[in-house]
CSV table of C-alpha atoms in Angstrom, one decimal:
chain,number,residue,atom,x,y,z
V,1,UNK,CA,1.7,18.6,-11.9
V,2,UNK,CA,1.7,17.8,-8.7
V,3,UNK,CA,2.3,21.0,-7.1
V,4,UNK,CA,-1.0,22.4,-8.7
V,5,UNK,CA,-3.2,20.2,-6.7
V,6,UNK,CA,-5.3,20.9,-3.2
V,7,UNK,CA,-6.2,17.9,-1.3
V,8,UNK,CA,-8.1,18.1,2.3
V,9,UNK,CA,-6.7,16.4,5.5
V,10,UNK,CA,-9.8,13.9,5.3
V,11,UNK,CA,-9.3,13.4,1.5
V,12,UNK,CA,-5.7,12.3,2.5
V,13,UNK,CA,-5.7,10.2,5.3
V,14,UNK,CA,-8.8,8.0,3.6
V,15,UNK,CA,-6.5,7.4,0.3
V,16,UNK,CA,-3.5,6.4,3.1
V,17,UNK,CA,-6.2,4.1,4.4
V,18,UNK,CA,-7.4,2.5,1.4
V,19,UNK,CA,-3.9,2.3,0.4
V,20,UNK,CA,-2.3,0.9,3.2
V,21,UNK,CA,-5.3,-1.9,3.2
V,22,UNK,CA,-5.2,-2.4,-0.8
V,23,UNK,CA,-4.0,-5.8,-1.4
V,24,UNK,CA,-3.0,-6.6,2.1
V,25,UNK,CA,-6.5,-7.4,3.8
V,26,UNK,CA,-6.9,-10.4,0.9
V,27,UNK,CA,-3.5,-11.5,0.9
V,28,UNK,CA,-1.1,-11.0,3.9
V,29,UNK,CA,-3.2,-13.6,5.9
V,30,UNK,CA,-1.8,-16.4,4.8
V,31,UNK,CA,2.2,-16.0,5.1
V,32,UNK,CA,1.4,-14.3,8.5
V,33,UNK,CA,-0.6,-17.8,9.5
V,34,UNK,CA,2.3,-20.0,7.3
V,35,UNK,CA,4.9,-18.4,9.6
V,36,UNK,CA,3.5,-17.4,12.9
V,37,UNK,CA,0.7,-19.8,13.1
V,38,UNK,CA,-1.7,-19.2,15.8
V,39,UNK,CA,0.3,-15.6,16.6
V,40,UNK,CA,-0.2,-14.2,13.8
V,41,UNK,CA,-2.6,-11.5,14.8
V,42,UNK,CA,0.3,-10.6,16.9
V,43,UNK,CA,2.7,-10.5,14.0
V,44,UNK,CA,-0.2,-8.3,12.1
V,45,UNK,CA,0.0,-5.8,15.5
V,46,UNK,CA,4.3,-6.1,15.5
V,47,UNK,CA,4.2,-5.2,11.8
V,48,UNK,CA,1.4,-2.6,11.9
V,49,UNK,CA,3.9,-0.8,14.7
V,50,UNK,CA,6.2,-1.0,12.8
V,51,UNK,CA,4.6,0.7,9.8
V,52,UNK,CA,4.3,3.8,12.2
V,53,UNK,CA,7.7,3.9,12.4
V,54,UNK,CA,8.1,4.4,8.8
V,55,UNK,CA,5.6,6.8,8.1
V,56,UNK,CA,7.6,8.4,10.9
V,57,UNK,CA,10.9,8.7,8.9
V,58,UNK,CA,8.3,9.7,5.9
V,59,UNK,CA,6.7,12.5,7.5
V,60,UNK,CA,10.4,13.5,9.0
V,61,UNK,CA,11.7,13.0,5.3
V,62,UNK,CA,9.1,15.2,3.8
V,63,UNK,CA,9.4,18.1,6.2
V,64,UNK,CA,13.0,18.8,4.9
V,65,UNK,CA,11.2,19.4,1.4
V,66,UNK,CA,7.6,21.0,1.9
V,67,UNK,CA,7.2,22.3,-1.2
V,68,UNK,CA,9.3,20.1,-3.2
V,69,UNK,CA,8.3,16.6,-4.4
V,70,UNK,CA,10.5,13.6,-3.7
V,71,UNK,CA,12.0,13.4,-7.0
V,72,UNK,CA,13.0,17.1,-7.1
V,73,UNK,CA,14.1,17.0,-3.7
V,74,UNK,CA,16.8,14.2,-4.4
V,75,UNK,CA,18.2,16.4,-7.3
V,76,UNK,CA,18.1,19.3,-5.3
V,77,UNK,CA,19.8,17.3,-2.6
V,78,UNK,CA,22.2,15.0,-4.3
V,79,UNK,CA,22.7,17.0,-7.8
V,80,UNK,CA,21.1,16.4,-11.3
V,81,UNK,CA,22.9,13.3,-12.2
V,82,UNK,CA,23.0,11.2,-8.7
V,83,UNK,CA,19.5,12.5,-7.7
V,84,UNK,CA,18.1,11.2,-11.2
V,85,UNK,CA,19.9,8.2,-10.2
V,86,UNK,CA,18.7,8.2,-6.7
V,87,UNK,CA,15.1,8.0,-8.1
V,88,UNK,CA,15.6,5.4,-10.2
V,89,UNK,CA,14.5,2.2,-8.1
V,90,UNK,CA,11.6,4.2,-6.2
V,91,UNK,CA,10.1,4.3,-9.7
V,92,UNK,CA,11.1,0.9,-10.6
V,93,UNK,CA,9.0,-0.6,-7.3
V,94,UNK,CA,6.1,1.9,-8.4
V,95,UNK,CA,6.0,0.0,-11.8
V,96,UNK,CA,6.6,-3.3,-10.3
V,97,UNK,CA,4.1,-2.7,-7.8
V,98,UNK,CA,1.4,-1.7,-10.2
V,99,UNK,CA,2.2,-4.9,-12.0
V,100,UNK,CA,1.6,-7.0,-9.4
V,101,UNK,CA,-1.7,-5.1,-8.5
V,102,UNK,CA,-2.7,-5.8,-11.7
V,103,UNK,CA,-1.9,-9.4,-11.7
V,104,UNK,CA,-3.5,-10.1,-7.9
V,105,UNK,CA,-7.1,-8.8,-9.1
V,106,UNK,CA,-7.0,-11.0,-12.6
V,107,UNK,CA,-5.7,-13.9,-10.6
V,108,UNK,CA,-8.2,-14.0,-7.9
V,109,UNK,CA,-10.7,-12.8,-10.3
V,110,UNK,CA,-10.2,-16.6,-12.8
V,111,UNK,CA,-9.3,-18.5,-9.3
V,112,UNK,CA,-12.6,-17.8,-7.9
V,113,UNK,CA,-15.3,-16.0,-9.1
V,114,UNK,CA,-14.9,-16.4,-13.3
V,115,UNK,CA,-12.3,-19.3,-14.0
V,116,UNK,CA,-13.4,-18.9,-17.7
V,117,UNK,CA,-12.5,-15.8,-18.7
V,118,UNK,CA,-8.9,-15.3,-19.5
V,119,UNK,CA,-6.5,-13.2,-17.1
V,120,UNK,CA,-6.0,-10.6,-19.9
V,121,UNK,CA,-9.2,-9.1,-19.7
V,122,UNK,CA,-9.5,-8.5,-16.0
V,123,UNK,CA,-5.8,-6.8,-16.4
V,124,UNK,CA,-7.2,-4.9,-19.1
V,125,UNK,CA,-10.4,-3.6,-17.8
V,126,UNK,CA,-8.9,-2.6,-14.1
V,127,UNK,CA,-6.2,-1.1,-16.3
V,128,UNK,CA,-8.8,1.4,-18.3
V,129,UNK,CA,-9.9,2.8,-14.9
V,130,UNK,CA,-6.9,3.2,-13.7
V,131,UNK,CA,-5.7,5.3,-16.9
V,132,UNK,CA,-9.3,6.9,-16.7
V,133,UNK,CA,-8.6,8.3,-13.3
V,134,UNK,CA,-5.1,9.4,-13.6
V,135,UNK,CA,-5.8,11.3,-16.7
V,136,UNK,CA,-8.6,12.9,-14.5
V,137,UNK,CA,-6.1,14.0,-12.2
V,138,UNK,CA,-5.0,13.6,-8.4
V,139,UNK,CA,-8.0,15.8,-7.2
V,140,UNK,CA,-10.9,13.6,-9.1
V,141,UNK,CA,-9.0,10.1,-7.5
V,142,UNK,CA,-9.1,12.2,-3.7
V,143,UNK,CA,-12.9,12.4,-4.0
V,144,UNK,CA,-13.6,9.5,-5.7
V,145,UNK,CA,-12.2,8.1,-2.3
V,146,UNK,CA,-14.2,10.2,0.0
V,147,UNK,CA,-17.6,8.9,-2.1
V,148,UNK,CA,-16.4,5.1,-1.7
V,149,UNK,CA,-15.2,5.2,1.7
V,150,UNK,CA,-18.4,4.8,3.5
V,151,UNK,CA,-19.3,1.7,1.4
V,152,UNK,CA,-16.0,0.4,2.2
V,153,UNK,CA,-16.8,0.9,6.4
V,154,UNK,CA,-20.4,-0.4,5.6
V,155,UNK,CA,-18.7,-3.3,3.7
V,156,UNK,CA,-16.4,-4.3,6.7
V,157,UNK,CA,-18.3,-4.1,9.5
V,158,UNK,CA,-21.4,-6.4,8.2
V,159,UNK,CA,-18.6,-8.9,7.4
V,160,UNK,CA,-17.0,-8.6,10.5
V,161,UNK,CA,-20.7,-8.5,12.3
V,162,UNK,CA,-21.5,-11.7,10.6
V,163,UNK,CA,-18.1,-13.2,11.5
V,164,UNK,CA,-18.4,-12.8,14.8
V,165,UNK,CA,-20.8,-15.7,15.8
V,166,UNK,CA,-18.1,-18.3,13.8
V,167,UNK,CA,-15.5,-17.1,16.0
V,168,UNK,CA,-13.4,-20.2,18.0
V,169,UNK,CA,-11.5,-18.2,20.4
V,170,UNK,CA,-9.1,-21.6,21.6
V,171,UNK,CA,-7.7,-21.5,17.8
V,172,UNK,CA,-5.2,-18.7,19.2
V,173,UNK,CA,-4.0,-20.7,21.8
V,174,UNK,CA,-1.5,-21.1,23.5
V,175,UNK,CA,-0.3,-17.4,22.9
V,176,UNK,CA,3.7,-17.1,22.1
V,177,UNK,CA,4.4,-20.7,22.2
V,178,UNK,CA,7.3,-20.4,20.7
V,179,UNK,CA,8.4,-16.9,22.0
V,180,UNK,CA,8.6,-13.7,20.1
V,181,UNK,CA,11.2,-14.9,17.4
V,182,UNK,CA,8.9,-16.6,15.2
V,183,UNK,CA,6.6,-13.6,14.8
V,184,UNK,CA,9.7,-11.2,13.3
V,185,UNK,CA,9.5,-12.3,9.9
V,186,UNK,CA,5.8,-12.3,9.2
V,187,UNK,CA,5.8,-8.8,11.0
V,188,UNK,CA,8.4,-7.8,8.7
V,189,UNK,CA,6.4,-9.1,6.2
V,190,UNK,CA,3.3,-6.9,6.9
V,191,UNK,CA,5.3,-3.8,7.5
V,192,UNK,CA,6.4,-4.7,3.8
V,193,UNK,CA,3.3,-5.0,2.2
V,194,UNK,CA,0.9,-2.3,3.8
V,195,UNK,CA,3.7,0.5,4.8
V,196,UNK,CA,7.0,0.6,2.9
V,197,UNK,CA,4.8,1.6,-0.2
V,198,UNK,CA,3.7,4.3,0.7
V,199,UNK,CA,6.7,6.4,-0.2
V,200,UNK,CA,4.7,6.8,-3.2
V,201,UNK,CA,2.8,9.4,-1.2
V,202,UNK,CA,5.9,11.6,-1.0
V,203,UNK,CA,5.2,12.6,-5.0
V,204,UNK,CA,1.9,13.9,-2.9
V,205,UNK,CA,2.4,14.8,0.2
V,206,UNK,CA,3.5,17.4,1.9
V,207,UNK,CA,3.6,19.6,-1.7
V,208,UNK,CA,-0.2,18.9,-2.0
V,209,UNK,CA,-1.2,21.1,1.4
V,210,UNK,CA,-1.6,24.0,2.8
V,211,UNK,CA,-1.5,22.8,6.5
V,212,UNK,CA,1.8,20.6,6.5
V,213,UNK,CA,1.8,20.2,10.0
V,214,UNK,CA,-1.3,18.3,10.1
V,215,UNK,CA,-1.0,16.5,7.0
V,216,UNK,CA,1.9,14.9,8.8
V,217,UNK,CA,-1.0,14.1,11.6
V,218,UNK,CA,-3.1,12.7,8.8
V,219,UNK,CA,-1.0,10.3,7.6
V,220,UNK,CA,-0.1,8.5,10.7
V,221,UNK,CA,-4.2,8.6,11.5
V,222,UNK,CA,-4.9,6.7,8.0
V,223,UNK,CA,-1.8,4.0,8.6
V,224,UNK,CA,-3.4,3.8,12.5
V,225,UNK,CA,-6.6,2.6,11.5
V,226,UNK,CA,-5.5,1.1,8.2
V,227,UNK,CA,-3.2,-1.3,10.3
V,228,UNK,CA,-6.4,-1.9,12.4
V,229,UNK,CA,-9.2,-3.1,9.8
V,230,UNK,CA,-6.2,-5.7,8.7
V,231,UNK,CA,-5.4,-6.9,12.5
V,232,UNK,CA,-9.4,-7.6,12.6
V,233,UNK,CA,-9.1,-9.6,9.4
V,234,UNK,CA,-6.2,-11.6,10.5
V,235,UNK,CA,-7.6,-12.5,13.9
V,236,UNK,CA,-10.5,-13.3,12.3
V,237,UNK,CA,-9.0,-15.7,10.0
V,238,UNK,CA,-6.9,-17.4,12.7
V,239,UNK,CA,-9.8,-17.4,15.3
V,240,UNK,CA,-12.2,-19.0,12.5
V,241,UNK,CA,-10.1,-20.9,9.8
V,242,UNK,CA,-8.1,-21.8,11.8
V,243,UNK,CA,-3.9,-21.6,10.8
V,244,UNK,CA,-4.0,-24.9,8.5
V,245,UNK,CA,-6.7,-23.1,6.5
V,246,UNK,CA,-5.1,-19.8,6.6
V,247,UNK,CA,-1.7,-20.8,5.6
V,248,UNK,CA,-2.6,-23.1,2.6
V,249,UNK,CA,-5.4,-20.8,1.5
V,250,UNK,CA,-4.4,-18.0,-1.2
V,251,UNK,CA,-6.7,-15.5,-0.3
V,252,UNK,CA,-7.9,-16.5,3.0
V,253,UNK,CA,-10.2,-14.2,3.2
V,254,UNK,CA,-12.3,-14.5,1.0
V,255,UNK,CA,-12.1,-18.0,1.9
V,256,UNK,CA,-13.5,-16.7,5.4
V,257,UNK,CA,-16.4,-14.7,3.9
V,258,UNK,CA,-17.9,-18.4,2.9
V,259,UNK,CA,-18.4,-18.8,6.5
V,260,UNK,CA,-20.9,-16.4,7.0
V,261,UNK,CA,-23.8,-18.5,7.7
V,262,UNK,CA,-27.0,-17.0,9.3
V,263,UNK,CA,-29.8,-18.7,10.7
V,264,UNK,CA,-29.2,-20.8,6.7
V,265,UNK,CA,-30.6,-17.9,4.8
V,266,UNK,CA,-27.6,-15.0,4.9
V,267,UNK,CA,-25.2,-17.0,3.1
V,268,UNK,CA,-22.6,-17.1,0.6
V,269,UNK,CA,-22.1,-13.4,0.5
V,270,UNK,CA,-18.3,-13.8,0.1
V,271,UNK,CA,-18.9,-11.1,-3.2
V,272,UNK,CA,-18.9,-8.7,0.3
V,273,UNK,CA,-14.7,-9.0,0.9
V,274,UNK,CA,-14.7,-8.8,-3.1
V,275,UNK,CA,-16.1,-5.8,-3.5
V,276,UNK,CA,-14.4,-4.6,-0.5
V,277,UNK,CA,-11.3,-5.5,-1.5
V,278,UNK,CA,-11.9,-3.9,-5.5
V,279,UNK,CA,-12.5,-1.1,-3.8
V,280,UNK,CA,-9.0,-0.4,-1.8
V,281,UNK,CA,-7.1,-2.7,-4.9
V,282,UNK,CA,-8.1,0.3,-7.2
V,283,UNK,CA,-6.2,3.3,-5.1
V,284,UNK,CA,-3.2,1.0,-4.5
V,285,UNK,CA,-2.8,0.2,-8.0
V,286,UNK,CA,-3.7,3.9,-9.0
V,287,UNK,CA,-1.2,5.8,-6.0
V,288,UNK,CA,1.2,2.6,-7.3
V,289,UNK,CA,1.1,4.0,-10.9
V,290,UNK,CA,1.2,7.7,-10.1
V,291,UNK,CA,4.6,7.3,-8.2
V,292,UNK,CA,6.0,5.4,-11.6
V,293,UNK,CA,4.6,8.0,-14.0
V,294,UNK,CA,5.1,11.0,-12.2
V,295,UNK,CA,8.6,9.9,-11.4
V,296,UNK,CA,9.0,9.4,-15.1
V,297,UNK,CA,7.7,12.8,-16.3
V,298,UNK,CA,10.0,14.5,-13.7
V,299,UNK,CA,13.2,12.5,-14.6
V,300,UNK,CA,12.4,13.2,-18.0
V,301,UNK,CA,11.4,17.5,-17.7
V,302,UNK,CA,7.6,17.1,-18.4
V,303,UNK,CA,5.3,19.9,-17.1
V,304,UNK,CA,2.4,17.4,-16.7
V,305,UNK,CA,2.4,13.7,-16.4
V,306,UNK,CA,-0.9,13.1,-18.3
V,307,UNK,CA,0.2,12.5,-21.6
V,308,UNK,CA,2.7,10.0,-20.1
V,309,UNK,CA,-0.6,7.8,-18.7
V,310,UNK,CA,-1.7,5.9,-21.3
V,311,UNK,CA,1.9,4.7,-22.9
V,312,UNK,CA,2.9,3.9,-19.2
V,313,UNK,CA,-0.4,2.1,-18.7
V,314,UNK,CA,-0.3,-0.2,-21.5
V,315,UNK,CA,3.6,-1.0,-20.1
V,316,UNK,CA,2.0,-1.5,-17.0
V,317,UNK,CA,-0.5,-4.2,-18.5
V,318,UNK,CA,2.0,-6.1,-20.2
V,319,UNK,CA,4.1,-6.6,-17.5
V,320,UNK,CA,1.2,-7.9,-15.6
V,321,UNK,CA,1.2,-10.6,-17.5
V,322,UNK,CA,4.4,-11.7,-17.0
V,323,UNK,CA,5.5,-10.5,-13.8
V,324,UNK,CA,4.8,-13.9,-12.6
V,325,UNK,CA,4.9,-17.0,-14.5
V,326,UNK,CA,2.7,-18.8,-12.2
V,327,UNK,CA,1.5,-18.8,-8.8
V,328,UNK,CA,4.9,-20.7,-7.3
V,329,UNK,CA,7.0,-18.3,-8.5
V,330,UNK,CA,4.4,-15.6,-6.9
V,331,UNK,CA,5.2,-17.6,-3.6
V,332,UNK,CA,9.0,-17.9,-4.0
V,333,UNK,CA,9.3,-14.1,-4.9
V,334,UNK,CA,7.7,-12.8,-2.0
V,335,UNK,CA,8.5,-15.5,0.4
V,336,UNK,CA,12.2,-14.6,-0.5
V,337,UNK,CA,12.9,-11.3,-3.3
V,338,UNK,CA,10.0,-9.1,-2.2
V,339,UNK,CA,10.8,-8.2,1.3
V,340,UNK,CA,14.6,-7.3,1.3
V,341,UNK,CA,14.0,-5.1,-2.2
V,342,UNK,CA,11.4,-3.1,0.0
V,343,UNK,CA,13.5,-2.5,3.0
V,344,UNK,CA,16.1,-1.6,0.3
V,345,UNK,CA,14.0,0.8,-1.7
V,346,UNK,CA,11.4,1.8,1.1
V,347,UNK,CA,13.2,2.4,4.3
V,348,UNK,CA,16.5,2.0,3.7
V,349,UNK,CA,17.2,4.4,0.8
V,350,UNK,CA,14.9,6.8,2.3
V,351,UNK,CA,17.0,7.0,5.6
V,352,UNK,CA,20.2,7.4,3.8
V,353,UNK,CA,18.6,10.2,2.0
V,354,UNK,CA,17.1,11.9,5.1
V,355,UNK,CA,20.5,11.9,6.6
V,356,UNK,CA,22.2,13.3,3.6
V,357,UNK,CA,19.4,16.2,3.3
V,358,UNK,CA,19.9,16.4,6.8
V,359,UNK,CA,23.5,17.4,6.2
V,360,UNK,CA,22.5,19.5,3.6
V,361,UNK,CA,20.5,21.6,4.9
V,362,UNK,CA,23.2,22.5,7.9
V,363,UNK,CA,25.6,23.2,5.0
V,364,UNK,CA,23.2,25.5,3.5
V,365,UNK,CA,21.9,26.9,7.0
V,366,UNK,CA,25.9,27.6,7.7
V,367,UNK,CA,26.7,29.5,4.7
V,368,UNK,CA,23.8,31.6,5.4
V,369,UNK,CA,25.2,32.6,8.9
V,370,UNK,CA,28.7,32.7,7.4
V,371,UNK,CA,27.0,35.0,4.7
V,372,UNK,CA,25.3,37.4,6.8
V,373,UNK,CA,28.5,37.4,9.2
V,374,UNK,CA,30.6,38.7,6.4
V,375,UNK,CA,27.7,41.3,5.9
């Protein structure tokens, strides 16, 4: 499994990039503009800083286990039972995170680019790379990344170079009307969305390297400048939307890409954010599904997750289909379930269980003393 796999400190920090960015870049716009209005660039700054702190109690989590992954290290810590136990809702948000992948890309896929072809088959297709590349292995998905990464830069910055002559600077104004109150939820919000999923990385990381150390480094660099290309998006939203816009548009932008309008001839190249956003959609979904399967295969014994893939995809699919009944309850879920279940399962948890393996390992570092003592 896991343990049998070699990634390089570039390989890792652009998967933690494309990750953190996934889904967030086309949808955390709009609640950010719904609740923060014209701050909420500065909400996508408050919630990118605190998405360092998280990675920091990650990376701090991890180092108590380096050559454990997080699964084993809550049986090791807690016992078989309670550790098994322990595991339980980080693999239920993998699943239901993978769902909801799923069901973002066929959603905006018949909302605005092919209304007429059924949900089902986007769901489907996305689906058979994503069982593709996880049978392929951890290692195949790594490089895969480092091949797509430069179209993903050369994506961004010709949208955000065509942007930037659209840009309406007094849209921001005035600047913390309404004080710094106002911008906690939304930052809470973004922390949720681009940061407390990436626990998933702990089936991954620190196990995966040789150099620990500066894996830990490499995380924090791909969440840095993760955080940053969503900032840019946000500002750019607010600055040219404007936060009416913003707010009552689902996927805001893409909504801005229309705006690209150059001398009337470079024009309605909105496909740009699409394929941008395909691009960091497919590692989320895929990192989202290896923290649900691996998690399963370990709970369960299994030497290698791969024969676990497919059956877990095709669960995967059909609860895409139904893990929202329509886009209101989409809204309600997130505006009201989605961010206390991921404090819960994403920071939370994870703290409690730092502290316990904290308290572990000075048990176990005692008896060794008291050991040798008696020696």
């Amino acid at each position: 499994m896991s343990d049998t796999v070699k990634l390089s400190l570039r390989q890792f920090t652009i998967l933690i990039l494309l990750y953190s960015v996934g889904t967030t870049i086309l949808v955390i716009p709009a609640p950010l503009a719904a609740d923060a209005r014209q701050d909420a660039w500065l909400a996508a700054i408050a919630g990118w800083l605190l998405g360092l702190v998280v990675v920091a109690l990650y990376v701090s989590l991890a180092r108590l286990f380096p050559g454990m992954t997080f699964t084993a290290f809550l049986e090791l810590t807690f016992g078989k039972w309670l550790g098994k136990l322990l595991a339980l809702p980080f693999i239920f948000f993998s699943f239901i995170g993978s769902s909801i992948v799923l069901y973002y890309l066929g959603n905006f896929m018949t909302t605005e680019i092919m209304p007429e072809t059924p949900i089902e088959a986007f769901a489907l297709l996305f689906a058979a790379l994503l069982v593709m590349g996880l049978r392929l292995g951890l290692e195949v998905l790594a490089r895969t990344a480092e091949i797509l990464f430069p179209w993903f830069i050369l994506l961004f910055t010709v949208l955000a170079l065509f942007l930037t002559p659209e840009i309406d600077s007094q849209k921001v104004l005035p600047i913390l009307e309404f004080g710094m109150k106002p911008i906690i939820w939304p930052a809470l919000n973004f922390a949720c969305t681009a940061s407390l999923p990436l626990y998933v990385f702990l089936m991954v990381y620190p196990v995966s390297f040789q150099h620990k150390k500066k894996a830990g480094n490499a995380f924090f660099t791909g969440v840095l400048i993760g955080g940053i290309f969503v900032v840019i998006v946000t500002f750019l939203s607010i600055t040219i939307l404007g936060v009416e816009l913003s707010a009552e548009n689902l996927y805001p932008s893409y909504a801005l890409a229309k705006k690209i309008n150059i001398g009337n001839f470079i024009q309605r190249v909105e496909i740009l954010m699409a394929g941008m956003w395909f691009l960091t959609i497919f590692f989320k979904a895929a990192f989202y599904a290896y923290g649900f399967i691996t998690g399963i295969a370990q709970l369960c014994g299994c030497k290698d997750y791969r024969p676990l893939v497919l059956p877990c995809g095709m669960i995967i699919v059909a609860s895409s289909f139904v893990v929202y009944p329509s886009v209101a309850a989409m809204s309600e879920f997130e505006s009201t379930v989605y961010i206390p279940f991921a404090i819960t399962v994403g920071f939370l948890l994870p703290l409690l269980i730092y502290m316990a393996g904290l308290v572990k390992k000075r048990i176990n570092h005692q008896e060794l003393q008291g050991a040798g003592t008696d020696d």
